[in-house]
Coordinates of N, CA, C and O in Angstrom, one line a residue:
M12 N -32.2 -1.3 -5.8 CA -31.9 -2.4 -5.6 C -31.6 -3.6 -6.7 O -31.2 -4.8 -7.0
K13 N -32.8 -3.2 -7.2 CA -32.4 -4.7 -8.3 C -31.5 -4.6 -9.6 O -31.5 -5.5 -9.7
E14 N -30.8 -3.2 -9.6 CA -29.2 -2.7 -10.6 C -29.0 -3.5 -9.4 O -27.5 -4.2 -10.4
I15 N -28.8 -3.4 -8.9 CA -27.6 -4.7 -7.5 C -27.6 -5.6 -8.4 O -26.6 -6.7 -8.3
E16 N -28.9 -6.2 -7.9 CA -29.2 -7.4 -7.6 C -28.6 -8.1 -9.7 O -28.6 -9.4 -9.6
N17 N -29.1 -7.6 -10.4 CA -28.8 -7.5 -12.2 C -27.2 -7.9 -12.3 O -26.8 -9.3 -12.9
R18 N -26.4 -7.0 -11.6 CA -25.1 -7.3 -11.6 C -24.5 -8.3 -11.3 O -23.6 -8.2 -11.5
L19 N -24.4 -8.2 -9.5 CA -24.2 -9.5 -9.4 C -24.6 -10.7 -10.3 O -24.0 -11.3 -10.5
A20 N -26.0 -10.9 -10.8 CA -26.4 -12.1 -11.4 C -25.3 -12.1 -12.3 O -25.1 -13.5 -13.3
D21 N -25.1 -11.1 -13.6 CA -24.4 -11.0 -14.3 C -23.2 -11.5 -15.0 O -22.3 -12.0 -15.1
L22 N -22.0 -11.0 -12.9 CA -21.9 -11.9 -12.5 C -21.1 -12.9 -12.6 O -19.8 -14.1 -11.7
G23 N -22.7 -13.7 -12.0 CA -23.0 -15.3 -11.8 C -22.6 -15.0 -10.6 O -22.3 -16.5 -10.2
L24 N -23.1 -14.2 -9.3 CA -22.9 -14.5 -8.3 C -24.1 -14.3 -7.2 O -24.9 -13.2 -8.2
S25 N -24.1 -14.7 -6.3 CA -25.2 -13.8 -4.8 C -24.4 -13.7 -3.5 O -23.5 -14.3 -3.4
L26 N -25.2 -13.2 -3.6 CA -24.5 -12.7 -2.2 C -24.9 -13.7 -1.0 O -25.9 -14.1 -1.1
P27 N -23.7 -14.3 0.0 CA -24.3 -15.5 0.4 C -24.8 -14.3 2.4 O -25.2 -13.3 2.2
Q28 N -25.3 -16.1 3.0 CA -26.1 -14.9 4.1 C -24.5 -14.3 4.7 O -23.4 -15.0 4.8
A29 N -25.2 -13.5 5.8 CA -24.2 -12.5 5.9 C -23.1 -14.1 7.6 O -24.2 -14.1 8.5
T30 N -22.2 -13.4 7.6 CA -21.4 -14.7 8.4 C -21.6 -14.3 10.2 O -21.6 -12.9 9.9
P31 N -22.0 -15.0 11.7 CA -21.9 -14.8 12.4 C -20.7 -14.0 12.8 O -19.6 -14.7 12.5
P32 N -20.2 -13.1 14.0 CA -18.7 -12.9 14.2 C -18.8 -14.5 15.0 O -18.9 -15.0 15.6
Q33 N -16.9 -14.1 14.6 CA -16.4 -15.4 15.0 C -15.5 -14.7 16.6 O -14.7 -15.7 17.4
G34 N -16.0 -13.9 17.1 CA -15.7 -13.6 18.4 C -16.3 -12.2 19.4 O -17.9 -12.4 18.8
S35 N -16.0 -11.8 20.2 CA -17.2 -10.9 20.7 C -16.5 -9.0 20.2 O -16.5 -8.3 20.5
Y36 N -17.6 -9.3 19.2 CA -18.2 -8.2 18.8 C -18.4 -8.2 17.4 O -19.6 -8.8 17.3
L37 N -19.2 -6.9 16.9 CA -20.8 -6.6 16.1 C -20.2 -6.6 14.4 O -19.1 -6.3 14.1
P38 N -21.1 -7.6 13.5 CA -20.5 -7.6 12.5 C -20.6 -6.2 11.3 O -19.7 -6.3 11.2
F39 N -21.3 -5.3 12.2 CA -21.3 -4.3 11.7 C -22.0 -2.7 12.7 O -23.0 -3.7 14.0
V40 N -21.6 -2.0 12.2 CA -21.3 -1.0 13.8 C -22.7 -0.1 12.4 O -21.3 1.0 11.8
R41 N -23.2 0.8 12.5 CA -24.4 2.3 11.8 C -24.0 3.1 12.7 O -24.3 3.6 14.0
T42 N -23.6 4.7 12.4 CA -23.0 5.5 13.8 C -23.6 6.7 12.2 O -22.9 7.1 11.3
G43 N -24.6 7.1 12.7 CA -25.2 8.7 11.7 C -25.4 7.4 9.8 O -25.9 6.5 9.7
K44 N -24.4 8.4 9.1 CA -24.6 7.8 8.1 C -23.2 7.1 7.2 O -23.8 6.7 6.3
L45 N -22.6 7.1 8.6 CA -21.4 5.7 8.2 C -21.5 4.0 8.6 O -22.5 3.5 9.8
V46 N -21.3 3.0 8.0 CA -21.8 1.6 8.6 C -20.5 1.1 8.6 O -19.2 1.0 7.2
F47 N -19.6 0.5 9.8 CA -18.2 -0.1 9.6 C -18.3 -1.5 9.4 O -19.5 -1.8 10.6
I48 N -17.7 -2.2 8.6 CA -18.1 -3.0 8.9 C -16.7 -4.4 8.7 O -15.7 -3.9 8.6
A49 N -16.8 -5.0 9.9 CA -15.5 -5.8 10.8 C -15.0 -6.8 9.7 O -15.9 -6.5 8.4
G50 N -13.9 -6.9 10.0 CA -13.2 -7.5 9.4 C -13.6 -8.4 8.6 O -14.0 -9.6 9.7
Q51 N -14.1 -9.1 7.3 CA -14.4 -10.2 6.7 C -13.3 -11.4 6.1 O -12.4 -10.7 5.4
G52 N -13.6 -12.4 6.5 CA -12.6 -13.7 5.8 C -13.3 -14.4 5.1 O -14.7 -13.9 4.3
P53 N -12.2 -15.1 4.2 CA -13.4 -15.9 2.6 C -13.6 -17.1 3.4 O -13.7 -18.4 3.6
R54 N -15.3 -16.9 3.9 CA -16.0 -17.8 4.7 C -17.3 -17.7 3.5 O -18.0 -16.9 3.4
Q55 N -17.9 -19.2 4.0 CA -19.3 -19.0 3.2 C -19.5 -20.4 4.0 O -19.1 -21.5 4.1
D56 N -20.5 -19.6 4.4 CA -21.8 -20.8 5.2 C -20.8 -20.7 6.5 O -21.0 -22.3 7.0
G57 N -20.3 -19.8 6.9 CA -19.6 -20.0 7.9 C -18.4 -20.7 8.4 O -17.6 -20.7 9.7
V58 N -18.2 -21.3 6.9 CA -16.6 -22.2 6.6 C -15.5 -21.4 6.0 O -16.1 -20.8 5.0
L59 N -14.9 -21.4 6.5 CA -13.2 -20.8 6.0 C -13.0 -21.8 5.1 O -12.7 -23.0 4.7
I60 N -13.2 -21.1 3.9 CA -12.5 -21.6 2.6 C -11.2 -21.6 1.7 O -11.1 -22.2 1.9
W61 N -10.0 -20.3 2.0 CA -9.8 -20.1 2.0 C -8.8 -19.9 3.4 O -8.5 -18.9 4.0
K62 N -7.6 -20.9 3.2 CA -6.8 -20.6 4.6 C -5.6 -21.1 3.6 O -5.2 -21.5 3.3
G63 N -4.7 -20.3 5.0 CA -3.0 -20.5 4.0 C -2.4 -19.3 4.1 O -2.8 -18.2 4.7
V64 N -1.1 -19.6 3.4 CA -0.4 -18.6 2.9 C 0.0 -18.1 1.8 O 0.3 -19.2 0.9
V65 N -0.2 -16.8 0.8 CA -0.1 -16.3 -0.1 C 1.7 -16.6 -0.4 O 1.9 -15.8 0.7
G66 N 1.5 -16.5 -1.4 CA 3.2 -16.4 -1.9 C 3.7 -18.0 -1.6 O 4.8 -18.0 -2.0
G67 N 3.1 -18.7 -0.6 CA 3.5 -20.1 0.2 C 2.2 -20.8 -0.3 O 2.6 -21.9 -1.9
D68 N 1.4 -21.4 0.2 CA 0.8 -22.7 -0.1 C -1.0 -21.9 -0.8 O -1.5 -23.1 -1.4
V69 N -0.7 -21.0 -1.0 CA -1.8 -19.8 -1.9 C -1.5 -19.4 -2.4 O -0.4 -18.8 -2.7
T70 N -1.6 -19.4 -4.0 CA -1.1 -18.9 -5.3 C -1.8 -17.9 -5.1 O -2.9 -17.4 -4.5
L71 N -1.3 -17.2 -5.7 CA -1.7 -15.5 -5.9 C -3.6 -15.5 -6.5 O -4.2 -14.5 -6.1
A72 N -3.8 -16.3 -7.8 CA -5.1 -16.1 -8.4 C -6.4 -17.1 -6.9 O -7.1 -16.3 -6.8
Q73 N -5.5 -17.5 -6.1 CA -6.2 -18.1 -4.8 C -6.5 -17.6 -4.0 O -7.3 -17.1 -3.1
G74 N -6.0 -16.0 -3.7 CA -5.6 -15.4 -3.0 C -6.5 -14.4 -3.6 O -7.4 -13.5 -2.6
Q75 N -6.9 -13.8 -4.8 CA -7.3 -13.5 -5.3 C -9.4 -13.5 -4.8 O -10.0 -13.0 -4.9
A76 N -9.5 -14.7 -5.2 CA -10.7 -15.5 -4.9 C -10.8 -15.9 -3.2 O -12.3 -15.0 -3.0
A77 N -9.8 -15.8 -2.4 CA -9.9 -15.0 -1.5 C -10.9 -13.8 -1.0 O -11.8 -13.6 0.0
A78 N -10.3 -12.9 -1.8 CA -10.4 -11.6 -1.6 C -12.1 -11.2 -2.2 O -12.4 -10.1 -1.4
Q79 N -12.4 -12.1 -3.3 CA -13.5 -11.6 -3.8 C -15.0 -12.6 -2.7 O -15.6 -11.7 -2.6
L80 N -14.2 -13.3 -2.0 CA -15.1 -14.0 -1.0 C -15.3 -13.2 -0.1 O -16.4 -13.1 0.4
C81 N -14.3 -12.4 0.3 CA -14.6 -11.7 1.5 C -15.7 -10.2 1.1 O -15.9 -9.5 2.3
A82 N -15.5 -9.4 -0.1 CA -15.9 -8.2 -0.8 C -17.9 -9.2 -0.7 O -18.1 -8.6 -0.2
L83 N -17.5 -10.3 -1.1 CA -18.9 -10.5 -0.6 C -19.5 -10.8 0.7 O -20.8 -10.4 0.7
N84 N -19.3 -11.1 1.4 CA -19.1 -11.1 2.8 C -19.6 -10.0 3.0 O -20.1 -9.3 3.9
I85 N -18.0 -9.0 3.0 CA -19.0 -7.5 3.0 C -20.4 -6.7 3.2 O -20.8 -6.1 3.4
L86 N -20.1 -7.0 1.8 CA -21.6 -7.2 0.9 C -22.2 -7.1 1.6 O -23.7 -6.7 1.9
A87 N -22.3 -8.8 1.9 CA -24.0 -9.2 2.5 C -24.1 -8.4 4.0 O -25.4 -7.9 4.5
N88 N -22.7 -8.1 4.5 CA -23.1 -7.2 6.1 C -23.3 -6.1 5.6 O -24.6 -6.0 6.5
L89 N -23.6 -5.7 4.7 CA -24.0 -4.3 4.1 C -25.0 -3.8 4.4 O -26.3 -3.6 4.5
Q90 N -26.1 -4.7 3.6 CA -26.7 -5.3 3.1 C -27.6 -5.3 4.7 O -28.8 -4.9 4.5
A91 N -27.3 -6.3 4.9 CA -28.0 -6.7 6.2 C -28.0 -5.3 7.5 O -29.1 -5.5 7.9
A92 N -27.1 -3.7 7.7 CA -27.0 -2.7 8.1 C -27.9 -2.2 7.1 O -28.6 -0.8 7.9
C93 N -28.5 -2.3 5.5 CA -29.1 -1.5 5.1 C -30.7 -1.8 5.0 O -31.4 -1.6 4.5
G94 N -30.7 -2.7 6.0 CA -32.5 -3.2 6.2 C -32.9 -3.8 5.0 O -33.9 -4.3 4.7
G95 N -31.1 -4.6 4.4 CA -31.6 -5.5 3.1 C -31.3 -4.9 2.1 O -31.8 -5.3 0.4
D96 N -31.2 -3.4 1.8 CA -31.5 -2.8 0.2 C -29.8 -1.9 0.1 O -30.2 -1.0 0.7
L97 N -29.6 -2.6 -0.2 CA -27.9 -2.1 -1.4 C -28.1 -1.7 -2.2 O -26.8 0.0 -2.3
G98 N -28.9 -0.9 -2.4 CA -29.5 0.1 -2.9 C -29.5 1.6 -2.0 O -29.3 2.6 -2.7
R99 N -29.4 1.6 -1.0 CA -29.2 2.4 0.0 C -27.6 3.3 0.0 O -27.0 4.2 1.2
V100 N -27.2 2.3 -0.5 CA -25.2 2.7 -0.4 C -25.1 3.7 -1.1 O -25.2 3.8 -2.2
V101 N -24.5 5.2 -0.5 CA -24.1 6.5 -1.2 C -23.2 6.0 -1.8 O -22.7 6.2 -2.9
R102 N -21.9 5.2 -1.4 CA -20.6 5.0 -1.7 C -20.0 4.1 -0.8 O -20.1 4.1 0.5
M103 N -19.0 3.2 -1.1 CA -18.4 2.7 -0.7 C -17.2 3.3 -0.3 O -16.8 4.5 -1.0
V104 N -16.6 3.9 1.2 CA -15.6 4.8 1.6 C -13.7 4.0 1.5 O -13.0 4.8 0.7
R105 N -14.2 3.2 2.4 CA -12.4 2.5 2.6 C -12.4 1.0 2.7 O -13.5 0.4 3.0
L106 N -12.0 0.3 2.2 CA -11.1 -0.7 2.4 C -10.1 -1.5 3.2 O -9.1 -0.5 2.5
A107 N -9.6 -2.4 4.2 CA -8.8 -1.7 4.6 C -8.4 -3.4 4.9 O -9.1 -4.6 5.3
G108 N -7.7 -4.1 3.9 CA -7.2 -5.1 3.6 C -5.8 -5.9 4.5 O -4.9 -5.7 3.5
L109 N -5.8 -7.3 4.9 CA -5.3 -8.0 5.1 C -4.5 -9.2 4.8 O -5.5 -10.1 4.3
V110 N -3.5 -9.4 4.2 CA -3.2 -10.7 3.0 C -2.3 -11.3 3.8 O -0.8 -10.9 4.3
R111 N -2.3 -12.7 4.3 CA -1.2 -13.1 5.0 C -0.5 -14.2 4.1 O -0.7 -14.6 3.7
C112 N 1.3 -13.6 4.5 CA 1.8 -13.8 3.4 C 3.4 -14.4 3.5 O 3.2 -13.8 4.2
T113 N 4.2 -14.9 2.7 CA 5.1 -14.7 3.4 C 5.4 -13.4 3.1 O 5.6 -12.8 2.1
A114 N 6.9 -13.4 3.3 CA 8.1 -12.2 4.2 C 8.6 -11.5 2.6 O 8.3 -10.6 2.6
D115 N 8.6 -12.6 1.7 CA 9.1 -11.5 0.2 C 8.0 -11.4 -0.6 O 8.2 -11.2 -2.0
F116 N 6.5 -11.7 0.0 CA 5.2 -11.8 -1.4 C 5.6 -10.3 -0.9 O 4.9 -9.7 0.3
D117 N 5.5 -9.5 -2.5 CA 5.0 -8.4 -2.3 C 3.6 -7.4 -3.1 O 3.8 -6.4 -3.8
R118 N 2.7 -8.6 -3.5 CA 1.5 -8.2 -4.7 C 0.4 -8.5 -4.0 O -0.5 -8.4 -4.2
Q119 N 0.4 -7.6 -2.6 CA -0.7 -7.9 -1.8 C -1.7 -6.8 -2.5 O -3.3 -6.6 -2.9
A120 N -1.8 -5.7 -2.9 CA -2.1 -4.9 -3.7 C -3.5 -5.1 -5.1 O -4.2 -5.8 -5.1
Q121 N -2.4 -6.5 -5.6 CA -2.9 -7.4 -7.0 C -3.9 -8.5 -5.6 O -5.4 -8.2 -6.4
V122 N -3.8 -8.5 -4.5 CA -4.8 -9.7 -4.1 C -5.5 -8.8 -3.8 O -7.3 -9.3 -4.2
L123 N -5.8 -7.5 -3.3 CA -6.7 -6.5 -2.9 C -8.2 -5.5 -3.6 O -9.1 -5.8 -3.9
N124 N -7.4 -5.6 -5.3 CA -8.2 -5.5 -6.3 C -8.9 -6.4 -6.8 O -9.8 -5.6 -7.1
A125 N -8.9 -7.4 -6.8 CA -9.9 -8.6 -6.4 C -11.6 -8.1 -5.8 O -11.8 -8.6 -6.7
A126 N -11.1 -7.8 -4.7 CA -12.3 -7.5 -3.9 C -12.5 -5.7 -4.5 O -13.7 -5.3 -4.2
S127 N -11.9 -4.6 -4.4 CA -12.2 -3.6 -5.1 C -12.3 -3.7 -6.1 O -13.7 -2.8 -6.4
D128 N -12.1 -4.0 -7.2 CA -12.7 -4.1 -8.5 C -14.7 -5.3 -8.5 O -14.8 -4.8 -9.0
L129 N -14.2 -6.1 -7.5 CA -16.4 -6.5 -7.2 C -17.1 -5.9 -6.9 O -17.7 -5.9 -7.0
I130 N -16.1 -4.8 -5.9 CA -16.7 -3.7 -5.4 C -17.9 -3.1 -6.1 O -18.6 -2.7 -6.3
C131 N -16.7 -2.3 -7.3 CA -16.8 -1.7 -8.2 C -18.0 -1.6 -8.8 O -18.8 -1.1 -9.5
R132 N -17.8 -3.2 -9.6 CA -18.8 -3.5 -10.3 C -20.4 -3.8 -9.6 O -21.3 -3.5 -10.3
V133 N -20.3 -4.3 -8.5 CA -21.5 -4.4 -7.7 C -22.0 -3.1 -7.7 O -23.7 -3.2 -7.8
L134 N -21.5 -2.3 -7.0 CA -22.1 -1.0 -6.7 C -21.8 0.1 -7.5 O -22.6 1.3 -7.6
G135 N -21.4 0.3 -8.5 CA -21.3 0.4 -9.9 C -20.7 1.7 -9.1 O -19.8 2.2 -8.6
A136 N -21.6 3.0 -9.7 CA -21.3 4.8 -9.4 C -20.7 4.8 -7.4 O -19.6 5.6 -7.0
A137 N -20.8 3.7 -6.8 CA -21.3 4.1 -5.6 C -20.1 3.4 -4.9 O -19.2 3.5 -4.2
G138 N -19.1 2.9 -6.1 CA -18.6 1.3 -5.3 C -17.0 1.8 -5.2 O -16.3 1.8 -4.2
P139 N -16.4 3.2 -6.4 CA -15.0 3.5 -6.1 C -14.5 4.1 -4.5 O -15.4 4.7 -3.8
H140 N -13.5 3.8 -4.0 CA -13.4 4.1 -2.6 C -11.4 4.2 -2.2 O -10.7 3.9 -3.4
A141 N -10.9 4.5 -1.4 CA -9.7 4.4 -1.0 C -9.5 2.8 -0.3 O -10.3 2.4 0.2
R142 N -8.5 2.9 -0.2 CA -8.2 1.6 0.4 C -6.5 1.3 0.5 O -5.6 2.7 0.7
I143 N -6.4 0.7 1.8 CA -5.2 -0.4 2.1 C -5.2 -1.6 1.8 O -5.7 -2.6 2.4
A144 N -3.5 -2.0 1.4 CA -3.5 -3.2 1.2 C -1.9 -3.9 2.1 O -1.6 -3.4 1.6
S145 N -2.6 -4.4 3.2 CA -0.5 -5.2 3.9 C -1.0 -6.0 3.7 O -1.7 -6.9 3.9
G146 N 0.3 -6.4 4.2 CA 0.8 -8.2 4.1 C 0.9 -8.8 5.5 O 1.3 -7.5 6.7
T147 N 0.8 -9.4 6.6 CA 0.9 -9.7 7.5 C 1.7 -11.8 7.7 O 0.7 -12.5 6.7
H148 N 1.7 -12.1 8.9 CA 2.4 -12.9 9.2 C 1.3 -14.2 9.3 O 1.4 -15.4 9.2
A149 N -0.1 -13.9 10.6 CA -0.4 -14.7 10.6 C -2.1 -13.7 10.6 O -2.4 -12.4 10.7
L150 N -3.6 -14.9 10.6 CA -4.6 -14.0 11.1 C -5.2 -14.5 11.5 O -5.2 -16.0 11.3
P151 N -6.1 -14.1 12.3 CA -7.2 -15.7 12.8 C -7.6 -17.1 11.9 O -8.5 -16.7 10.3
S152 N -7.8 -18.0 12.5 CA -8.5 -18.7 11.8 C -7.5 -19.4 10.9 O -8.0 -20.4 10.1
G153 N -6.5 -18.5 10.6 CA -5.2 -19.5 9.7 C -5.9 -18.5 7.9 O -5.2 -19.3 7.6
M154 N -6.7 -18.1 8.4 CA -7.4 -16.7 7.0 C -6.7 -16.9 6.2 O -5.2 -16.3 7.0
A155 N -6.4 -16.7 4.9 CA -5.7 -16.5 4.0 C -5.8 -14.7 4.0 O -4.7 -14.1 3.4
V156 N -6.8 -14.0 3.8 CA -7.4 -12.2 3.5 C -8.5 -12.3 4.3 O -8.5 -12.8 4.7
E157 N -8.0 -11.6 5.0 CA -9.3 -10.8 6.2 C -9.3 -8.6 5.1 O -8.6 -8.2 5.3
I158 N -10.4 -8.5 5.3 CA -10.9 -7.5 4.8 C -12.1 -6.7 6.1 O -12.7 -7.6 6.0
E159 N -11.4 -5.6 5.9 CA -12.8 -4.8 6.5 C -13.5 -2.7 6.1 O -12.5 -2.9 4.7
A160 N -14.5 -3.1 6.3 CA -15.2 -1.7 5.0 C -15.6 -0.7 5.6 O -16.0 -0.7 7.1
L161 N -15.6 0.7 5.3 CA -16.6 1.5 5.7 C -17.6 2.3 4.6 O -17.0 2.9 3.8
A162 N -18.2 2.4 4.8 CA -19.5 3.1 3.7 C -19.9 3.6 4.0 O -20.9 3.9 5.1
E163 N -20.6 4.5 3.3 CA -21.5 5.5 3.4 C -22.9 5.5 3.3 O -23.4 4.6 1.8
V164 N -24.6 5.5 3.8 CA -25.5 5.1 3.0 C -27.0 5.9 3.6 O -26.3 6.8 4.4
K165 N -27.7 6.3 2.5 CA -29.2 7.1 3.8 C -29.8 5.6 3.5 O -30.2 5.4 4.1

């Protein structure tokens, strides 16, 4: 766990408190060695930070910042699922991300790369994962990006 904390510190980051669910669902479900993390928005301390449409009123760079915040929220929930020890993560298996974007925006993968890169930097060898990046016209609360995750843990 100390190695992961050091990686976060080297990036000038810390994990936020896990955000409570915004509806009738659990923030994560663990079954066997798998942890399913519910869709995480770009919230900090429960406040939606990145709202809007990527390619419209939200730039690519801002969309990437939103994706990074989603990734930090994923890691915070994963840490909670692991009893506080991210060192128990065997591997991040998959990310599935949605970018709220204009009809002509086609750089969803570039937005999600920010989340994937952050997770790989923080988790090291356990970080590389499969992924899908899709665009949509609407997301809950008007958030710009939402990402869910699947991880294997010990």
